[in-house]
Every structure is written in structure tokens, then in C-alpha cells.
Amino acid sequence: MKVPLLDLKAQYATIKPEIDAAVMSVMESQYFILGPEVEKLEKSLAEYLGVKHACGVSSGTDALLIALMAIDIQPGDEVIVPTFSFFATAGVVARLNAVPVFVDVDPVTFNIDPADIEKKITSRTKAIVPVHLYGQSAAMDEIMAIAQKHSLAVIEDGAQAIGVQYKDGRKVGTIGTIGCYSFFPSKNLGCFGDGGLVVTNDDVLAERLHIMRVHGGKPKYYHKIIGGNFRIDALQAAVLNVKLPHLDGWSAKRRENAALYTKLFCEKGLAEDTGRCAFDLNNAVLLPKAVYQDSGVTNYHIFNQYVIRVQQRDELRKFLSDSGIGNEIYYPVPFHRQECFAYLHSVDAEFPISNAAAADTIAVPIYPELTPEQIGYVVNTIAQFINKK
Ligand SMILES: *Cc1c(COP(=O)(O)O)cnc(C)c1O
């Protein structure tokens, strides 16, 4: 049996007539840059997310970049980021000649560890960038409290987490100063190319974001500030306008798939249905939690990625690939170990959780159109690997 990590064709098949009509209508209009489809998308997304302003941009990476530019991050400013994330989270900071300051993560959620944030704050710190990794919320209450205490901006990287509710019902990305999302095809809401979004409840920042998206000119050709070409295409907006009403249904399917994984792994005696089972005699696979409850925190997981922890991860990875099962390592090298950040002279021992995660995590297929048979095959294959060790 073949189980790809992601099957975009399967999703396209379920909405093809609507998508094709939407794309065709943009082609008929020959209106490609911003315009009515983008305005419609921004309005729908602001409503869906429960936020005052939404501004479509060219990618999730550019969403982070324009957000940092909008809050006026300057060369030498320090910006706190988790060391365990997709490269863009730290890359955008360095591109502005600011200093990414790395922080370790929580061992269960892999999200930025608030206690470690406090230790890394200096007089040059300007912002914190929590990432809602894999589709579950970072500890926003704790992070916002730290930000308030030290007068820092909070730029949420919600690239993997559009639609995730925080414990108080607010959607992640709308809690901090500016929220950033990606519409890269593999995200829960993906377009047919690159696209992204920034959101904020701050009127002044919203105006700055909209102006910076078109090179900072307002009126056109008169520049008080410097921006860039950070525009989203009308074609991408048209695709997203069709997909948005399906988003919550798809995320619910991902959660159902995760629940089936948990059930099957537990039936095989390879995992326990608890939040914090450790590697002991009976537990060979550490599972993510759909609802993670610990010290009063409740997180709702939409499983952009389904990431498990195992011993002998690299051997398992090969075994899965040989068995026709798609898989990926998110992420094999934390930022503090990246060659391009050697100049920061990070101390490796300060990041034990991220270092362990880089060595023992692996993502297996979780996309909405997966069948129960495919999920069964993945669990059986992992069981076979563990039992023959
Ligand atoms: C995908 C992703 C990004 C970047 O989004 P792009 O649209 O690919 O530029 C940023 N941060 C995280 C955590 C991501 O997963």
C-alpha cells in the first residue's frame, strides 16, 4: 500500500468544479494583482479569525518579514524566537540585520518555553515570535504577560495553525500584536502557489501593513516609509475563497485521523493515551495530543503535522520509506545549530529539548482524505519495526 505524506490531488478532486470556475473567472477578468478577490478574502478571513484587519501578502515568510518591518525592527534589535521551527521564523529577523535570540521549547507541544524566554530578555529585546507549531497554540497567556511586563511586541507565527482556538476561544494569530499565516500548499489552508496573511486589531499597524505591502507608497509614488512588493495574487485569493468554507471540516478530519492513530497505537500496546507518557518498557511511541491539558492549559490541535517521537528514528524513517509510507523530519536542525547562525555563538547545551526533538521526531501522514485502511497500515508498519528490534 502507498501512503503519501500529503495528497493534494485528493483534495482538489473534492472541489474541482468550484475551483476551476473561480480560477477561470479571474482569467476572464484579467485582474491579477490585489483587487476584488483579495478584498473578499481579507474580509472573510478577518471575520473567520475574529480580528479587525486582515492583509493578504505574498507568502508566510513575507508575512513575518512585513510584520517585523511594521513594528520597526532595526539593525541590532533582538527578537526572541524558538530554536525549533521552520527556517523562516528566524531567517526574517536576520534579514533585517536584527539578532534572532533562540529559546528552547516545551517537551510535549514543541512550542516556545515561556520560562526560557524570560532568561533571554535584555535591554535590546524588541519582540517575541511564538510559533504555533504543527497546529497547536503556544502558551499565549504566559507569553503575553512577559511581553507586557517588558513592553515587547508579539508577532505570532501561525503559519501551521490557521483556525486554531486558544483556550479562551480566541483564534491564534489574533492574540499578539500581529499574526502571520501561510497559504503554502501543504498548510491546512493552502493555495495554488505562494500566499500569506497578516492580521491585527491595531488600526495604525493595519494601515502601515497595507502601505508597506505596496512599497510603502501612499499616495502611490509618494513614500514616507519603505516597504516592498508583498502582494498576494488575485488567482491565489480566488482559490482561497473557495477553500476557506472547507477549512474547519478538513481540520476536523485531521483530528479524527489523529484520534484513530491514538486508538490503534494504544491497541498495539505501543503507546498510552496520556499527555506525558515517557519512553519506558511499554511505551515505544510518544503521540501528540488532540487536546493537551496540563497546568490549566488546554490546546486545540488541528494537526497540520502529526509528529510522533520514537527511538531509532532514522532507522524507522528508512523502514517507512521502504514500505511506501511518506514521512518527513520537521525539523532535523534547530536554528542554534545552523551554519548560517554560527556567528551568534549559541551554546548548544542551552537547548536540550530542541536537540532531542530534532533527533527523535518524525511526521507521518495526517491529511484529511487519508482512509482508515491507510492509517492502519502506517500503525502496523511502525509496530512491525518496533517489534523486530
Ligand atoms: C510554512 C511556514 C512559514 C513560511 O511560510 P511560506 O508561505 O512557506 O513562506 C513560516 N513559519 C512556519 C512555522 C511555517 O511552517
Short mmCIF file of C-alpha atoms in Angstrom, two decimals, residues 159-389:
data_model
loop_
_atom_site.label_atom_id
_atom_site.label_comp_id
_atom_site.label_asym_id
_atom_site.label_seq_id
_atom_site.Cartn_x
_atom_site.Cartn_y
_atom_site.Cartn_z
CA ALA A 159 1.73 29.50 9.52
CA GLN A 160 0.78 25.97 10.61
CA ALA A 161 -2.17 26.94 12.76
CA ILE A 162 -4.88 28.86 10.91
CA GLY A 163 -8.17 28.29 12.73
CA VAL A 164 -6.64 27.01 15.97
CA GLN A 165 -8.55 28.21 19.01
CA TYR A 166 -6.74 29.21 22.13
CA LYS A 167 -8.25 28.05 25.44
CA ASP A 168 -10.32 31.24 25.77
CA GLY A 169 -11.84 30.74 22.31
CA ARG A 170 -9.78 33.38 20.52
CA LYS A 171 -8.05 32.19 17.36
CA VAL A 172 -4.26 32.08 17.45
CA GLY A 173 -2.72 34.90 15.45
CA THR A 174 -5.22 37.39 16.84
CA ILE A 175 -3.80 37.49 20.37
CA GLY A 176 -0.45 39.19 19.84
CA THR A 177 0.46 42.48 18.12
CA ILE A 178 0.38 40.99 14.60
CA GLY A 179 -0.48 37.45 13.48
CA CYS A 180 1.10 35.80 10.43
CA TYR A 181 -0.20 32.91 8.33
CA SER A 182 0.97 30.98 5.27
CA PHE A 183 -1.08 29.59 2.40
CA PHE A 184 1.73 27.36 1.16
CA PRO A 185 0.03 24.32 -0.44
CA SER A 186 0.86 21.95 2.45
CA LYS A 187 -0.72 24.12 5.16
CA ASN A 188 -4.27 23.43 6.37
CA LEU A 189 -5.48 26.26 4.10
CA GLY A 190 -3.25 26.09 1.04
CA CYS A 191 -3.39 27.99 -2.25
CA PHE A 192 -2.01 27.04 -5.68
CA GLY A 193 1.38 28.65 -5.16
CA ASP A 194 2.66 31.05 -2.52
CA GLY A 195 0.49 33.26 -0.36
CA GLY A 196 0.20 34.57 3.18
CA LEU A 197 -1.70 36.85 5.52
CA VAL A 198 -1.06 39.33 8.32
CA VAL A 199 -3.76 40.29 10.82
CA THR A 200 -4.01 42.82 13.62
CA ASN A 201 -6.53 44.59 15.82
CA ASP A 202 -4.38 47.76 15.77
CA ASP A 203 -5.69 50.37 13.30
CA VAL A 204 -2.38 52.19 12.93
CA LEU A 205 -0.40 48.99 12.30
CA ALA A 206 -3.05 47.81 9.83
CA GLU A 207 -2.62 50.98 7.81
CA ARG A 208 1.19 50.57 7.86
CA LEU A 209 0.93 46.94 6.72
CA HIS A 210 -1.34 47.86 3.81
CA ILE A 211 1.01 50.65 2.72
CA MET A 212 4.17 48.56 3.16
CA ARG A 213 2.64 45.81 1.03
CA VAL A 214 2.86 48.17 -1.97
CA HIS A 215 6.40 49.51 -1.43
CA GLY A 216 5.33 51.93 1.28
CA GLY A 217 3.80 54.40 -1.16
CA LYS A 218 0.74 56.44 -0.16
CA PRO A 219 -0.50 58.01 -2.28
CA LYS A 220 1.10 55.91 -5.00
CA TYR A 221 4.67 57.08 -5.80
CA TYR A 222 4.92 59.18 -2.60
CA HIS A 223 6.90 57.33 0.07
CA LYS A 224 7.09 58.22 3.73
CA ILE A 225 8.17 54.67 4.51
CA ILE A 226 9.96 51.82 2.73
CA GLY A 227 8.03 48.64 2.06
CA GLY A 228 8.25 46.02 -0.66
CA ASN A 229 6.24 44.03 -3.15
CA PHE A 230 4.41 41.87 -0.62
CA ARG A 231 1.19 41.41 -2.62
CA ILE A 232 -0.93 38.29 -2.92
CA ASP A 233 -2.28 37.39 -6.40
CA ALA A 234 -5.96 37.51 -7.28
CA LEU A 235 -5.69 33.91 -8.57
CA GLN A 236 -4.49 32.70 -5.18
CA ALA A 237 -7.20 34.68 -3.42
CA ALA A 238 -9.84 33.13 -5.70
CA VAL A 239 -8.64 29.62 -4.81
CA LEU A 240 -8.63 30.50 -1.11
CA ASN A 241 -12.13 31.99 -1.31
CA VAL A 242 -13.36 28.58 -2.48
CA LYS A 243 -11.34 26.65 0.10
CA LEU A 244 -11.99 28.73 3.24
CA PRO A 245 -15.52 27.37 3.90
CA HIS A 246 -14.00 23.84 3.92
CA LEU A 247 -11.17 24.64 6.35
CA ASP A 248 -12.83 23.67 9.63
CA GLY A 249 -14.16 20.44 8.11
CA TRP A 250 -10.70 19.49 6.88
CA SER A 251 -9.14 20.28 10.25
CA ALA A 252 -11.82 18.16 11.96
CA LYS A 253 -10.89 15.28 9.64
CA ARG A 254 -7.25 15.66 10.63
CA ARG A 255 -8.30 15.45 14.28
CA GLU A 256 -10.35 12.32 13.57
CA ASN A 257 -7.34 10.77 11.86
CA ALA A 258 -5.20 11.61 14.89
CA ALA A 259 -7.77 10.02 17.19
CA LEU A 260 -7.66 6.84 15.11
CA TYR A 261 -3.86 6.80 15.28
CA THR A 262 -4.06 7.08 19.08
CA LYS A 263 -6.62 4.26 19.29
CA LEU A 264 -4.61 1.92 17.06
CA PHE A 265 -1.23 2.66 18.67
CA CYS A 266 -2.77 2.02 22.09
CA GLU A 267 -4.41 -1.22 20.95
CA LYS A 268 -1.00 -2.39 19.79
CA GLY A 269 0.42 -1.58 23.22
CA LEU A 270 2.85 0.88 21.68
CA ALA A 271 1.52 4.00 23.36
CA GLU A 272 -0.60 5.17 26.22
CA ASP A 273 -3.43 7.64 25.88
CA THR A 274 -1.91 10.20 28.25
CA GLY A 275 -0.25 13.53 27.65
CA ARG A 276 3.11 12.79 29.06
CA CYS A 277 3.98 9.12 28.67
CA ALA A 278 7.71 8.62 28.58
CA PHE A 279 9.87 6.08 26.85
CA ASP A 280 9.58 3.19 29.25
CA LEU A 281 9.15 -0.54 28.88
CA ASN A 282 5.67 -0.36 27.43
CA ASN A 283 5.73 2.88 25.53
CA ALA A 284 7.56 2.77 22.25
CA VAL A 285 5.81 5.66 20.54
CA LEU A 286 5.10 9.07 22.04
CA LEU A 287 1.96 10.55 20.50
CA PRO A 288 0.80 14.15 20.10
CA LYS A 289 -2.37 15.11 21.94
CA ALA A 290 -5.52 16.44 20.25
CA VAL A 291 -6.36 18.21 23.48
CA TYR A 292 -3.40 18.81 25.67
CA GLN A 293 -4.22 19.57 29.28
CA ASP A 294 -1.58 20.39 31.75
CA SER A 295 -1.33 23.01 34.48
CA GLY A 296 -4.54 24.62 33.32
CA VAL A 297 -3.60 24.80 29.64
CA THR A 298 -5.97 23.42 27.06
CA ASN A 299 -4.85 23.41 23.47
CA TYR A 300 -6.90 22.51 20.47
CA HIS A 301 -4.71 20.79 17.86
CA ILE A 302 -5.52 20.96 14.14
CA PHE A 303 -2.65 18.68 13.11
CA ASN A 304 -1.02 20.48 10.25
CA GLN A 305 1.57 17.84 11.04
CA TYR A 306 1.19 14.65 13.05
CA VAL A 307 4.52 14.26 14.75
CA ILE A 308 5.44 11.27 16.90
CA ARG A 309 8.57 10.55 18.87
CA VAL A 310 10.41 7.25 18.64
CA GLN A 311 13.76 5.80 19.45
CA GLN A 312 15.89 4.83 16.40
CA ARG A 313 14.05 7.46 14.41
CA ASP A 314 16.37 7.36 11.40
CA GLU A 315 16.03 3.58 11.07
CA LEU A 316 12.25 3.88 11.34
CA ARG A 317 12.30 6.58 8.71
CA LYS A 318 14.03 4.30 6.24
CA PHE A 319 11.68 1.42 7.11
CA LEU A 320 8.63 3.63 6.46
CA SER A 321 10.00 4.93 3.16
CA ASP A 322 10.82 1.38 2.05
CA SER A 323 7.22 0.43 2.94
CA GLY A 324 5.74 3.19 0.75
CA ILE A 325 4.80 5.49 3.63
CA GLY A 326 5.53 9.21 3.25
CA ASN A 327 7.27 10.86 6.18
CA GLU A 328 9.36 13.91 6.99
CA ILE A 329 11.53 15.32 9.77
CA TYR A 330 10.27 18.70 11.00
CA TYR A 331 13.00 19.79 11.77
CA PRO A 332 16.34 17.98 11.75
CA VAL A 333 18.50 21.02 12.61
CA PRO A 334 17.44 23.61 15.22
CA PHE A 335 18.43 27.21 14.48
CA HIS A 336 21.23 27.31 17.05
CA ARG A 337 22.97 24.52 15.09
CA GLN A 338 22.51 26.08 11.63
CA GLU A 339 25.73 27.02 9.88
CA CYS A 340 24.37 30.43 8.85
CA PHE A 341 23.84 31.30 12.53
CA ALA A 342 27.30 30.20 13.73
CA TYR A 343 28.16 33.90 14.15
CA LEU A 344 25.70 34.05 17.05
CA HIS A 345 27.85 31.59 19.06
CA SER A 346 24.87 29.85 20.65
CA VAL A 347 25.57 27.43 23.49
CA ASP A 348 24.27 24.03 22.36
CA ALA A 349 23.65 22.80 25.91
CA GLU A 350 21.06 25.55 26.43
CA PHE A 351 18.64 23.74 24.11
CA PRO A 352 18.28 20.14 25.34
CA ILE A 353 14.60 19.76 24.42
CA SER A 354 15.03 21.03 20.87
CA ASN A 355 18.13 18.90 20.37
CA ALA A 356 16.22 15.80 21.49
CA ALA A 357 13.23 16.70 19.30
CA ALA A 358 15.48 17.09 16.27
CA ALA A 359 16.74 13.55 16.88
CA ASP A 360 13.58 11.61 17.70
CA THR A 361 10.57 13.26 15.99
CA ILE A 362 9.04 12.12 12.72
CA ALA A 363 5.90 13.25 10.88
CA VAL A 364 3.62 10.62 9.34
CA PRO A 365 0.61 11.20 7.02
CA ILE A 366 -2.38 13.02 8.58
CA TYR A 367 -4.07 14.80 5.64
CA PRO A 368 -7.92 14.88 5.67
CA GLU A 369 -8.51 12.44 2.80
CA LEU A 370 -6.50 9.60 4.41
CA THR A 371 -8.51 6.39 4.75
CA PRO A 372 -8.76 4.27 7.93
CA GLU A 373 -7.03 1.47 5.98
CA GLN A 374 -4.08 3.72 5.23
CA ILE A 375 -3.84 4.77 8.89
CA GLY A 376 -4.00 1.11 9.92
CA TYR A 377 -1.18 0.31 7.52
CA VAL A 378 1.00 3.08 8.97
CA VAL A 379 0.44 1.82 12.55
CA ASN A 380 1.04 -1.80 11.57
CA THR A 381 4.25 -0.87 9.79
CA ILE A 382 5.56 1.05 12.80
CA ALA A 383 4.54 -1.86 15.08
CA GLN A 384 6.41 -4.26 12.81
CA PHE A 385 9.52 -2.09 13.04
CA ILE A 386 9.40 -1.80 16.81
CA ASN A 387 8.65 -5.48 17.44
CA LYS A 388 11.52 -6.70 15.33
CA LYS A 389 14.05 -4.52 17.13
#
